[in-house]
mmCIF file of C-alpha atoms in Angstrom:
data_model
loop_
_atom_site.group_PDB
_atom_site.id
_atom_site.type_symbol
_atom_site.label_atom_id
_atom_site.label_comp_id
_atom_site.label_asym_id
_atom_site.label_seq_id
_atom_site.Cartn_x
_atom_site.Cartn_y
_atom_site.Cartn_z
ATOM 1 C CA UNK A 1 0.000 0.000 0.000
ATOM 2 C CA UNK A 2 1.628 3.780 -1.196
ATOM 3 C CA UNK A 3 2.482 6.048 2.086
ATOM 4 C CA UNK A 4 3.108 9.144 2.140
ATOM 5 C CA UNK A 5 5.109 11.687 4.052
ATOM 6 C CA UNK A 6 1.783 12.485 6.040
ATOM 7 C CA UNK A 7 1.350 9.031 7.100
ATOM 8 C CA UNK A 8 3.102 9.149 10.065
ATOM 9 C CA UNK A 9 4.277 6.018 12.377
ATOM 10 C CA UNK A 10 4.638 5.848 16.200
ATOM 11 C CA UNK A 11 8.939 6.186 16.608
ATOM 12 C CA UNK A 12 10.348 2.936 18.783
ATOM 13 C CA UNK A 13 7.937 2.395 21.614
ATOM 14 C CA UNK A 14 6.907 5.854 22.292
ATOM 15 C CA UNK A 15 3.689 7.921 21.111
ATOM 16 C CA UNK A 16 5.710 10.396 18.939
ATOM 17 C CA UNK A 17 4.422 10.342 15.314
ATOM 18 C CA UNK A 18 7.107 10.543 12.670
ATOM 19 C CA UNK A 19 6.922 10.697 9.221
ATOM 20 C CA UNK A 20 8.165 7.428 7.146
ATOM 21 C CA UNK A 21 11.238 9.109 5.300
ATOM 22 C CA UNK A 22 13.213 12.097 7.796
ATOM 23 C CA UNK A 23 14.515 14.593 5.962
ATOM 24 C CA UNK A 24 18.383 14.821 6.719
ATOM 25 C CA UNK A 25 20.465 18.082 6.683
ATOM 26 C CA UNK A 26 24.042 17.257 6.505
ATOM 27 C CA UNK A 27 23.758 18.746 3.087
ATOM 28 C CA UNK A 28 22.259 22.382 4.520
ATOM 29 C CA UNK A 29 25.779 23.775 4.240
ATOM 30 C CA UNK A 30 28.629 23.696 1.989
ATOM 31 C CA UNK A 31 31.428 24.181 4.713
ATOM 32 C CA UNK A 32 32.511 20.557 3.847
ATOM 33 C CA UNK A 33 33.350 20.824 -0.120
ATOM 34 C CA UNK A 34 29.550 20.131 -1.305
ATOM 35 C CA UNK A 35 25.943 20.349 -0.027
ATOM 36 C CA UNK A 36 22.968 23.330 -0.162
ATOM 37 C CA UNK A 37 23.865 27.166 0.332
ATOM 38 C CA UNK A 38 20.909 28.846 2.650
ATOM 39 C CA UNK A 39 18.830 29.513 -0.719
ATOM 40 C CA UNK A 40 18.563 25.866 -1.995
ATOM 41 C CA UNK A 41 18.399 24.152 1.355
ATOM 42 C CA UNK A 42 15.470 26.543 2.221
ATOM 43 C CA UNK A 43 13.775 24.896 -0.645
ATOM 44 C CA UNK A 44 14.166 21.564 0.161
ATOM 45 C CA UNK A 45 12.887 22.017 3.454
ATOM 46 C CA UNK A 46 9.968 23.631 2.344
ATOM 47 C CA UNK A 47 9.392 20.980 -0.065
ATOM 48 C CA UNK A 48 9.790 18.481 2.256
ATOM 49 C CA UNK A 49 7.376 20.021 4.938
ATOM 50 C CA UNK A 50 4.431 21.040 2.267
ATOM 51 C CA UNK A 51 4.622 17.667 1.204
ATOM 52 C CA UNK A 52 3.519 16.486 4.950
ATOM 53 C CA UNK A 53 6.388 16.054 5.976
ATOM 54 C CA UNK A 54 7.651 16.432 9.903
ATOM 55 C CA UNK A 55 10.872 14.519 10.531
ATOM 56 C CA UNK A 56 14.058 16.681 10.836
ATOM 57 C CA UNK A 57 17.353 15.222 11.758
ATOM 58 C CA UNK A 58 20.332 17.426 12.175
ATOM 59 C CA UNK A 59 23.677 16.788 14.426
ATOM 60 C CA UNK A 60 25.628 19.382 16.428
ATOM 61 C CA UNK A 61 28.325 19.330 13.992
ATOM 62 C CA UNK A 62 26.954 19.007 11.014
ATOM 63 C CA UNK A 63 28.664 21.428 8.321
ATOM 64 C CA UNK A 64 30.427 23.292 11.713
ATOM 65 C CA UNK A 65 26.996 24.029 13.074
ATOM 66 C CA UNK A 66 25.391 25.715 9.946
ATOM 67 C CA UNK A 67 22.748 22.898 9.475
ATOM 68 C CA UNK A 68 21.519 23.787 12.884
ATOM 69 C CA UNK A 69 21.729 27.451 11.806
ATOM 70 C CA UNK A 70 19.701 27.237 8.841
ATOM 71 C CA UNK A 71 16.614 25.334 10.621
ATOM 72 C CA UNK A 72 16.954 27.817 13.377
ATOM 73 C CA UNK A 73 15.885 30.167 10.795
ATOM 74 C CA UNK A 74 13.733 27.858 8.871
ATOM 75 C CA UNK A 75 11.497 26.312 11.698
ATOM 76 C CA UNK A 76 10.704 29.621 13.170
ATOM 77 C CA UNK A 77 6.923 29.867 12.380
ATOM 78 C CA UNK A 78 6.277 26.269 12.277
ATOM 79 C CA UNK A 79 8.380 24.454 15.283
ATOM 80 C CA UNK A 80 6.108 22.687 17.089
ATOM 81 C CA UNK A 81 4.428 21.277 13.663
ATOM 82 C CA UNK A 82 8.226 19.219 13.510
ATOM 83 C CA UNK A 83 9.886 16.759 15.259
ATOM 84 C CA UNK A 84 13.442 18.289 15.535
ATOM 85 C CA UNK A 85 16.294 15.391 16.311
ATOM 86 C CA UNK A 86 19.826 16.245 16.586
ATOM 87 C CA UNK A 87 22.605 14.848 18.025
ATOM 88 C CA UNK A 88 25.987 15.189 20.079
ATOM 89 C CA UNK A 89 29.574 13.674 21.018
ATOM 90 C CA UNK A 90 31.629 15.051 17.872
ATOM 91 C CA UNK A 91 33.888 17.112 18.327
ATOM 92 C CA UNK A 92 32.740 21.009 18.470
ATOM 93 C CA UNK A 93 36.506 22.348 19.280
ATOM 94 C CA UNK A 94 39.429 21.074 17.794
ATOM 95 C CA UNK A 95 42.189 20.471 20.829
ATOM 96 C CA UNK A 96 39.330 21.006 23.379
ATOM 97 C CA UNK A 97 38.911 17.621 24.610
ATOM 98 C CA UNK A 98 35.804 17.868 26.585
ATOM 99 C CA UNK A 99 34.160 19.737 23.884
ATOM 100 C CA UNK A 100 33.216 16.067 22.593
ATOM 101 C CA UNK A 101 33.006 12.750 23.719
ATOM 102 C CA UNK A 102 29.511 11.206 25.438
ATOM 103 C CA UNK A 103 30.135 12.269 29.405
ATOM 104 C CA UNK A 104 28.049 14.924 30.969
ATOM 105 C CA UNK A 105 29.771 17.913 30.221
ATOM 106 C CA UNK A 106 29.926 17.519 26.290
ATOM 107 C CA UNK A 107 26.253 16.473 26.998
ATOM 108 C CA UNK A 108 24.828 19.374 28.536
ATOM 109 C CA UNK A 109 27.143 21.731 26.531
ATOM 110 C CA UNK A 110 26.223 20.705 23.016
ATOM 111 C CA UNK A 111 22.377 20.933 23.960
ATOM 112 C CA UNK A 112 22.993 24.446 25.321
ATOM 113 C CA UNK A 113 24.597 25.101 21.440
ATOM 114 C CA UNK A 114 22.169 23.595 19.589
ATOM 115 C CA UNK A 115 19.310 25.255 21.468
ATOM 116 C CA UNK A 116 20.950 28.657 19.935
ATOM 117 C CA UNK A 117 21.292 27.604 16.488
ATOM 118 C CA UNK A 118 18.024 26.267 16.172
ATOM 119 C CA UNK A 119 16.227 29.312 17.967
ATOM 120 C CA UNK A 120 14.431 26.328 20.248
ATOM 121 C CA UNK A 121 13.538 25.887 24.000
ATOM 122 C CA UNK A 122 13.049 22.506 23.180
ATOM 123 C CA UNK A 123 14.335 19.616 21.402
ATOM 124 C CA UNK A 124 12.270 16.472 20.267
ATOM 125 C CA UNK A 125 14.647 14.060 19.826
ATOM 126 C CA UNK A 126 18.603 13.512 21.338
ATOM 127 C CA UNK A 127 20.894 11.251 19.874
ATOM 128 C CA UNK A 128 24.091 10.150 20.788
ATOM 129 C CA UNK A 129 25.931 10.181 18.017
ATOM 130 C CA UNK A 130 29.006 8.094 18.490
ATOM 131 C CA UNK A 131 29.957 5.819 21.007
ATOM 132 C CA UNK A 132 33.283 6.619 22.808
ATOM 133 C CA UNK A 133 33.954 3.739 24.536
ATOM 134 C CA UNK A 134 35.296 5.907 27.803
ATOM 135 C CA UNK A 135 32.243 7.054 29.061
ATOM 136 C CA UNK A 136 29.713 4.772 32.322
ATOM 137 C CA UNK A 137 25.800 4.030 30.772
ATOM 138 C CA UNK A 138 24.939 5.561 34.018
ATOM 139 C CA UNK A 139 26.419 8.911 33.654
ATOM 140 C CA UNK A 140 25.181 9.320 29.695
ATOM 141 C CA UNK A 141 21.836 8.152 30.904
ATOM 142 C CA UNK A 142 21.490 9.967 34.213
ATOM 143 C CA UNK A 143 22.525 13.165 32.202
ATOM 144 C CA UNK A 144 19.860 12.331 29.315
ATOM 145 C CA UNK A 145 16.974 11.532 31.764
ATOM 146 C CA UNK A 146 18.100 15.380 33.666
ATOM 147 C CA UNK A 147 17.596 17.606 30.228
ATOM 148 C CA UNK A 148 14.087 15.476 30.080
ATOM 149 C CA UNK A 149 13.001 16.350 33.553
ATOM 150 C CA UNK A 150 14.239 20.280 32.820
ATOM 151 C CA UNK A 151 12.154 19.413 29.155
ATOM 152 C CA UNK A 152 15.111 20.805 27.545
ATOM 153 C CA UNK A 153 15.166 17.400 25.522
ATOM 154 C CA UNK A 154 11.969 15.106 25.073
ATOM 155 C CA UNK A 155 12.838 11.760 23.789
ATOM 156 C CA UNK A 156 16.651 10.218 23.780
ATOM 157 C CA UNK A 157 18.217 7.637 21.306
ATOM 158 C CA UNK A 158 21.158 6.461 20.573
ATOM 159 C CA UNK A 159 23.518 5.667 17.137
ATOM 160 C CA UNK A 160 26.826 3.944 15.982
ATOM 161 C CA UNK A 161 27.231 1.919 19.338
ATOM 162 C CA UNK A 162 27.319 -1.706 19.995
ATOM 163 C CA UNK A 163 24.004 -3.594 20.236
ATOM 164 C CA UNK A 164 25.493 -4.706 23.716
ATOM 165 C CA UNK A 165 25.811 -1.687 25.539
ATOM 166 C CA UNK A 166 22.222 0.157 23.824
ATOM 167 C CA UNK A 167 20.399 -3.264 25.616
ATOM 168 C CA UNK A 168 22.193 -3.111 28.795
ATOM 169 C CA UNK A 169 21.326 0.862 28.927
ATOM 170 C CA UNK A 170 17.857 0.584 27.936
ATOM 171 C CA UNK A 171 17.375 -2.064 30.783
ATOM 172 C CA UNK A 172 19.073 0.417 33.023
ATOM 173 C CA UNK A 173 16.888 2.851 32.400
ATOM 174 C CA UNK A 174 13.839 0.851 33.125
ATOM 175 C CA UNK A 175 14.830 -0.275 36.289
ATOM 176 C CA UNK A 176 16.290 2.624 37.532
ATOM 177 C CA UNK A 177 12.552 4.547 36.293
ATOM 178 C CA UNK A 178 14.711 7.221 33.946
ATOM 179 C CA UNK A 179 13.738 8.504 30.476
ATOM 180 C CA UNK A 180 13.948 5.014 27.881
ATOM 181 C CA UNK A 181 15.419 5.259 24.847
ATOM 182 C CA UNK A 182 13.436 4.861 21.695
ATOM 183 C CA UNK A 183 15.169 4.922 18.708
ATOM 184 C CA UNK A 184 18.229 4.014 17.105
ATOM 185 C CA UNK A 185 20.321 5.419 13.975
ATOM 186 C CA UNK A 186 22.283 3.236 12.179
ATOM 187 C CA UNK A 187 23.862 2.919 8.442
ATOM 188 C CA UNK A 188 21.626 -0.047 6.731
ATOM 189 C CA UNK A 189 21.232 -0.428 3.127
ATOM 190 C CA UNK A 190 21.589 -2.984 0.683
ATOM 191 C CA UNK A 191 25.472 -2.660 0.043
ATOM 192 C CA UNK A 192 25.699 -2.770 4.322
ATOM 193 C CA UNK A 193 23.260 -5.068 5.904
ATOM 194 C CA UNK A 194 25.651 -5.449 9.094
ATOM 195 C CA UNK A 195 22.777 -4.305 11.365
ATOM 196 C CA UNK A 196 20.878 -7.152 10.541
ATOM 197 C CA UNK A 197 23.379 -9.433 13.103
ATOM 198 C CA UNK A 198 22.315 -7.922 16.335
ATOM 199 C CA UNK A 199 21.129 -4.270 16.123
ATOM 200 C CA UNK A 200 18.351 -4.565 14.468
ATOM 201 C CA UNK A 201 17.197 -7.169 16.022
ATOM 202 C CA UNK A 202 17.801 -5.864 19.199
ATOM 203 C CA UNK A 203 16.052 -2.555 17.982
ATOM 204 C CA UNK A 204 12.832 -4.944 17.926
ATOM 205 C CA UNK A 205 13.074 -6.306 21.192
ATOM 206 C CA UNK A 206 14.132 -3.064 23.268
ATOM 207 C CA UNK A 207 11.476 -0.819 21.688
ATOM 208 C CA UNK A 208 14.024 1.208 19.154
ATOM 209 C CA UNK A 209 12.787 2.158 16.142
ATOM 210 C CA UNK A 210 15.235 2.331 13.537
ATOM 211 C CA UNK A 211 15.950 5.483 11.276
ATOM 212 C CA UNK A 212 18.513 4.029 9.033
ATOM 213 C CA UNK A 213 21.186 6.603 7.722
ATOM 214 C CA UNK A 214 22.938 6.262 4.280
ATOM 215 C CA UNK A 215 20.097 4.250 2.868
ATOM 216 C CA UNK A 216 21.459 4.933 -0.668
ATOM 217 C CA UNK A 217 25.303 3.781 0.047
ATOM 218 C CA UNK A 218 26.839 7.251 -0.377
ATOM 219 C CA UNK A 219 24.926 7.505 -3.749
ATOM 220 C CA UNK A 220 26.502 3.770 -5.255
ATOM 221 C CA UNK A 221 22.950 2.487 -4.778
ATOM 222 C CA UNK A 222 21.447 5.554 -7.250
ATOM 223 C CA UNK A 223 23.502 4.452 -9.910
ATOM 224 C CA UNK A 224 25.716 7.547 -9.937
ATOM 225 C CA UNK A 225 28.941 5.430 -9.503
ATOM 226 C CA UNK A 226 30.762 3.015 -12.295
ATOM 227 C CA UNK A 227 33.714 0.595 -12.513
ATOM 228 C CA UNK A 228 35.739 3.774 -13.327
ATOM 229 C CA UNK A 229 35.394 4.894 -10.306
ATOM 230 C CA UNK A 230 36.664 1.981 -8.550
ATOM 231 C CA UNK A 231 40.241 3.848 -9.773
ATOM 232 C CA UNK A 232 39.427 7.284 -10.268
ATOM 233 C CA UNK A 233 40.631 10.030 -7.300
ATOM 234 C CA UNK A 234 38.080 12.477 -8.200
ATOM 235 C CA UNK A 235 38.651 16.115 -7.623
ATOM 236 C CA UNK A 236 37.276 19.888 -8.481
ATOM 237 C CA UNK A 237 33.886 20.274 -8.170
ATOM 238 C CA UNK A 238 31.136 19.359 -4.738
ATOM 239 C CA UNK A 239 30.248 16.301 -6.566
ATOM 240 C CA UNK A 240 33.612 14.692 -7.516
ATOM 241 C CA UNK A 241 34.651 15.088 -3.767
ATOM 242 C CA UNK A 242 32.055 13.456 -2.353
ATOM 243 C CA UNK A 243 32.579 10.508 -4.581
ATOM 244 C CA UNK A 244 36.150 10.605 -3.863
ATOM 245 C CA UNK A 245 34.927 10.804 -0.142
ATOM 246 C CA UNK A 246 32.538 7.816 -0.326
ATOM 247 C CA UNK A 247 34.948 6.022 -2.401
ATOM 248 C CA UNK A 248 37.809 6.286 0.177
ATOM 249 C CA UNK A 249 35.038 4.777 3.102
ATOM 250 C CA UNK A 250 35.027 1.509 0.809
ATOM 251 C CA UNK A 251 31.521 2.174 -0.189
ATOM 252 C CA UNK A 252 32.897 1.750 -4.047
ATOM 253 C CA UNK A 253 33.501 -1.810 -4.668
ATOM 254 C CA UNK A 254 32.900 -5.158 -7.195
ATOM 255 C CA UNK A 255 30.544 -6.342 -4.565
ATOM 256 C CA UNK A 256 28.384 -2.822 -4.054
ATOM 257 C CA UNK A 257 28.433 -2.465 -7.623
ATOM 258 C CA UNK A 258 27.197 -5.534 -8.741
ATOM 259 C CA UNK A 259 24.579 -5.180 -5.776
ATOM 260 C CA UNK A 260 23.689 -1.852 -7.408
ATOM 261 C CA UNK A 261 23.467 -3.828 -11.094
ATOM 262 C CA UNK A 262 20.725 -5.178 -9.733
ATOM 263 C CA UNK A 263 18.831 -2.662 -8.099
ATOM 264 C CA UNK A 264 19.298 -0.627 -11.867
ATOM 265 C CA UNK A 265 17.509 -3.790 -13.115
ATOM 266 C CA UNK A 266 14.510 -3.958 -10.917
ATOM 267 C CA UNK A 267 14.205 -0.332 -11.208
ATOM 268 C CA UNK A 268 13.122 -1.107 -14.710
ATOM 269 C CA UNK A 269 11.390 -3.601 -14.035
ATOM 270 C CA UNK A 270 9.010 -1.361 -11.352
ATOM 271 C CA UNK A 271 9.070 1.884 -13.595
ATOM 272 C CA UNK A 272 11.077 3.692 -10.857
ATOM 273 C CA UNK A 273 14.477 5.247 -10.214
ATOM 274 C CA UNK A 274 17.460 2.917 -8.533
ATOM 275 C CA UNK A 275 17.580 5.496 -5.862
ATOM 276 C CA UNK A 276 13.811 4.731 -5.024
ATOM 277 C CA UNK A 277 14.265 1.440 -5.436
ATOM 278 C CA UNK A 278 17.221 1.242 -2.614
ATOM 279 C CA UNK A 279 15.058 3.133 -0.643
ATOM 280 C CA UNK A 280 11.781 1.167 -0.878
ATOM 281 C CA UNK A 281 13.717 -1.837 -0.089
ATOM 282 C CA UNK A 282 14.757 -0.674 3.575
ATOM 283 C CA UNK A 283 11.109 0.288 4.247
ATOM 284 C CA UNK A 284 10.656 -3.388 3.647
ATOM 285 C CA UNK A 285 12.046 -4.033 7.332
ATOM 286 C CA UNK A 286 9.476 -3.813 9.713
ATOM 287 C CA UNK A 287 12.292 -2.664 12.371
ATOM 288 C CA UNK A 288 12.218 0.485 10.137
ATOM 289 C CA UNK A 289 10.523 3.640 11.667
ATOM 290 C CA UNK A 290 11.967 6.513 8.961
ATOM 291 C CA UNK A 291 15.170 5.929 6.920
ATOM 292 C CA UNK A 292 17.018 9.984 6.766
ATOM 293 C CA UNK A 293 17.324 10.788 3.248
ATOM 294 C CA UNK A 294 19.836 13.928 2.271
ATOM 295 C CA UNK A 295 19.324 15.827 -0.598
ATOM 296 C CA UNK A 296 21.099 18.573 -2.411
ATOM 297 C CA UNK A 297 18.553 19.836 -5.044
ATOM 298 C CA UNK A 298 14.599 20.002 -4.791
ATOM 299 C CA UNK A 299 14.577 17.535 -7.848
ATOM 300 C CA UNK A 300 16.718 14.580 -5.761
ATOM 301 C CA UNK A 301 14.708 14.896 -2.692
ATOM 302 C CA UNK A 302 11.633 15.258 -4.903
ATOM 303 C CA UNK A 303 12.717 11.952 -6.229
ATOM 304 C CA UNK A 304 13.659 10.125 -3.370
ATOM 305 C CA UNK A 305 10.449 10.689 -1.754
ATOM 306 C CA UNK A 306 8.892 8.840 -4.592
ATOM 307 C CA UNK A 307 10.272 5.762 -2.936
ATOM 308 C CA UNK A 308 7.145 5.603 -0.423
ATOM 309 C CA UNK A 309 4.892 4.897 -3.620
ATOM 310 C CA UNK A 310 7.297 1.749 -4.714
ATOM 311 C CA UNK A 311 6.200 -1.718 -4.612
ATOM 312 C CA UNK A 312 7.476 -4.974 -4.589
ATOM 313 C CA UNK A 313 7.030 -8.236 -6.057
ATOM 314 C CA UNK A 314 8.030 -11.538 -4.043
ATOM 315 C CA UNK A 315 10.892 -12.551 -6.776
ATOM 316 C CA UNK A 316 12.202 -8.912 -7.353
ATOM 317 C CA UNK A 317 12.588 -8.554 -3.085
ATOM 318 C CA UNK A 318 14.382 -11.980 -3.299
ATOM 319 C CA UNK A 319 16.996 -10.809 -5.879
ATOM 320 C CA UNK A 320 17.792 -7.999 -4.261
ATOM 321 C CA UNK A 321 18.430 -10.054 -1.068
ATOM 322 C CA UNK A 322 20.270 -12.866 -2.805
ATOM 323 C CA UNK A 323 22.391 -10.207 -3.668
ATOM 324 C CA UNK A 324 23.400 -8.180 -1.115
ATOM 325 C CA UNK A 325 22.981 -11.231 1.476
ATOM 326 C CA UNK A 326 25.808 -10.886 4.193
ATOM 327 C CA UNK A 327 27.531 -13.927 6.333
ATOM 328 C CA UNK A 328 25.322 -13.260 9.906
ATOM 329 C CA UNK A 329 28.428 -15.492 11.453
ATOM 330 C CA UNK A 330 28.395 -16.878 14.837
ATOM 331 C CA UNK A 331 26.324 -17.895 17.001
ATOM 332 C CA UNK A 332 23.869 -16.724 14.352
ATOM 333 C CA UNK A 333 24.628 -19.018 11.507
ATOM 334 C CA UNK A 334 24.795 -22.011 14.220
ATOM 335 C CA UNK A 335 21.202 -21.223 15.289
ATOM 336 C CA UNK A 336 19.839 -20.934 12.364
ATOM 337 C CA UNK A 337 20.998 -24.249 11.107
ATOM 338 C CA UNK A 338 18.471 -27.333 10.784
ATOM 339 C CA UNK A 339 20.519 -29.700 13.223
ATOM 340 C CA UNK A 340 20.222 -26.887 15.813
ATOM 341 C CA UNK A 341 16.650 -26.420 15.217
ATOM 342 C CA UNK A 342 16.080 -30.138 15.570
ATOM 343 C CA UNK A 343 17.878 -30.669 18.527
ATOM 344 C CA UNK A 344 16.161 -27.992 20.180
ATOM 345 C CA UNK A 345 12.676 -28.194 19.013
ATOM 346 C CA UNK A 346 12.627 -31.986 17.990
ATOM 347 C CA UNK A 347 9.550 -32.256 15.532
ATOM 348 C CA UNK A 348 7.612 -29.224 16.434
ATOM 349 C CA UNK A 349 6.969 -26.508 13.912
ATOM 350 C CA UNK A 350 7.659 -23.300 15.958
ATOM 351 C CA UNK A 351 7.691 -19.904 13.886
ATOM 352 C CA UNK A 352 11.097 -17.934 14.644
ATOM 353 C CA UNK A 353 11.182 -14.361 14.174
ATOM 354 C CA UNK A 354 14.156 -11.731 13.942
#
């Protein structure tokens, strides 16, 4: 059945309605080589929000804080219409090093920032945005739960940390009564299906729902990328250096681009763009809340958001996983196997879901 950007979904286990795609701003900027000057991002995000849209995710650093900036300006006659989600631990001052990290005083500092840049009292949604492996679950979380109680922040997730420690933190904040987390932003897409080992899957059991980041592979998944550029450097122009950055992360492989060969070809075969097709495809997860889809003209994001009008047929959703199907590995694999299943469940048919 089609969606639309106006038919919203409950975020992790929490009341807050969301739309199904968020719009994401890294691109409101160009401090970082390429992305949208104030003019053109303005115009996404008005596209975005007359289209029904409500789901805005930003970062602290994003572009060196002009993202923030710009939907300060932009949201000021319609913020509480949006969910606003941003997010903190990078870095905000090089050789500073409590300016980042996840502890309390990067926490309460960043907040303080953003709460400037985006002309807010308020914001909807807190991430953390990378895990820094130095920091107690009690002190992030104790700090969290405080800038609820002040209602500085409203709702609190988390993003790029271990499945481990987001499942021992959301079962510390239910015992200890302090604010749950309820979603969780990861990179998932068909050329990096790595969640699916224990993230997502955790995501489902702890109550997370899942805003997927990078849904299109850096771009290899719209088709924009060729065996040339598995040895090209790229340079010059916005566009060449992001595709020299995305080709530097690995993103730009044989495998990806033979993954993306056959997103091209059910594209065709569905009368839609590769780029709507990738997206479609991570919609098919039902751990998936709202993937965050970046844009830099009105006609991309125009076309991405096509993708919530995109469906599937039962062969062309089982090429696309044959091909981009990952090794889960142990103890998965082992589980999963029919001598396990047998040993454990003998001759009983028991349904399994992940």
């Amino acid at each position: 059945m089609p969606l639309s950007l106006d038919t919203y979904r409950l975020l992790g286990r929490s009341g807050l309605r969301v739309s199904p795609l968020a719009l994401g701003t890294a691109t409101f900027g160009t401090e970082w080589g390429w992305g949208a000057g104030q003019d053109d991002a303005r115009k996404l995000f008005d596209l975005y929000v007359e289209r029904g849209g409500n789901f805005i995710d930003t970062a602290a650093t994003y572009t060196d804080g002009s993202s923030e900036r710009m939907l300060g300006e932009f949201t000021r006659h319609n913020r509480d219409s949006l969910v606003l989600a941003t997010k903190y631990t990078t870095q905000r001052r090089p050789g500073d090093p409590n300016s980042g990290g996840a502890h309390r005083k990067s926490l309460l500092a960043s907040v303080e920032a953003s709460l400037r840049r985006l002309h807010t009292d308020y914001i909807d949604l807190l991430f953390l945005h990378v895990w820094d492996f130095a920091t107690p679950v009690e002190e992030i979380l104790r700090g969290m739960d405080d800038l609820v109680r002040q209602g500085k922040v409203l709702y609190v997730a988390m993003s790029n940390a271990p499945a481990w420690e987001i499942s021992r933190m959301q079962a510390i904040a239910d015992l200890r009564g302090w604010s749950p987390l309820i979603a969780l932003q990861i990179e998932y897409s068909l050329i990096n299906r790595g969640a699916e080992r224990d993230l997502i899957p955790m995501a489902r059991a702890m109550g997370l729902g899942v805003t997927p980041y990078s849904p299109l592979g850096g771009g290899v998944l719209s088709g924009k990328y060729s065996r040339a550029d598995l040895t090209a450097t790229g340079a010059g122009s916005g566009e060449s250096n992001r595709k020299s950055f995305n080709a530097g992360l690995g993103m730009v492989t044989e495998r990806t681009l033979a993954i993306a060969d056959v997103v091209r070809e059910v594209a065709a075969e569905v009368e839609r763009t590769p780029a709507q097709v990738a997206l479609a495809w991570t919609l098919q997860n039902p751990a998936v809340t709202a993937p965050v889809i970046g844009a830099r003209t009105p006609g991309q994001l125009s076309g991405n958001l096509g993708a919530l009008e995109v469906g599937f047929a039962a062969d062309q959703l089982a090429r696309l996983d044959k091909a981009s199907a990952i090794d889960l590995g142990y103890p998965h694999d082992l589980l999963a196997s029919d001598h396990i299943r047998t040993v454990t469940a003998g001759d009983l048919k028991i349904e399994t879901r992940r």
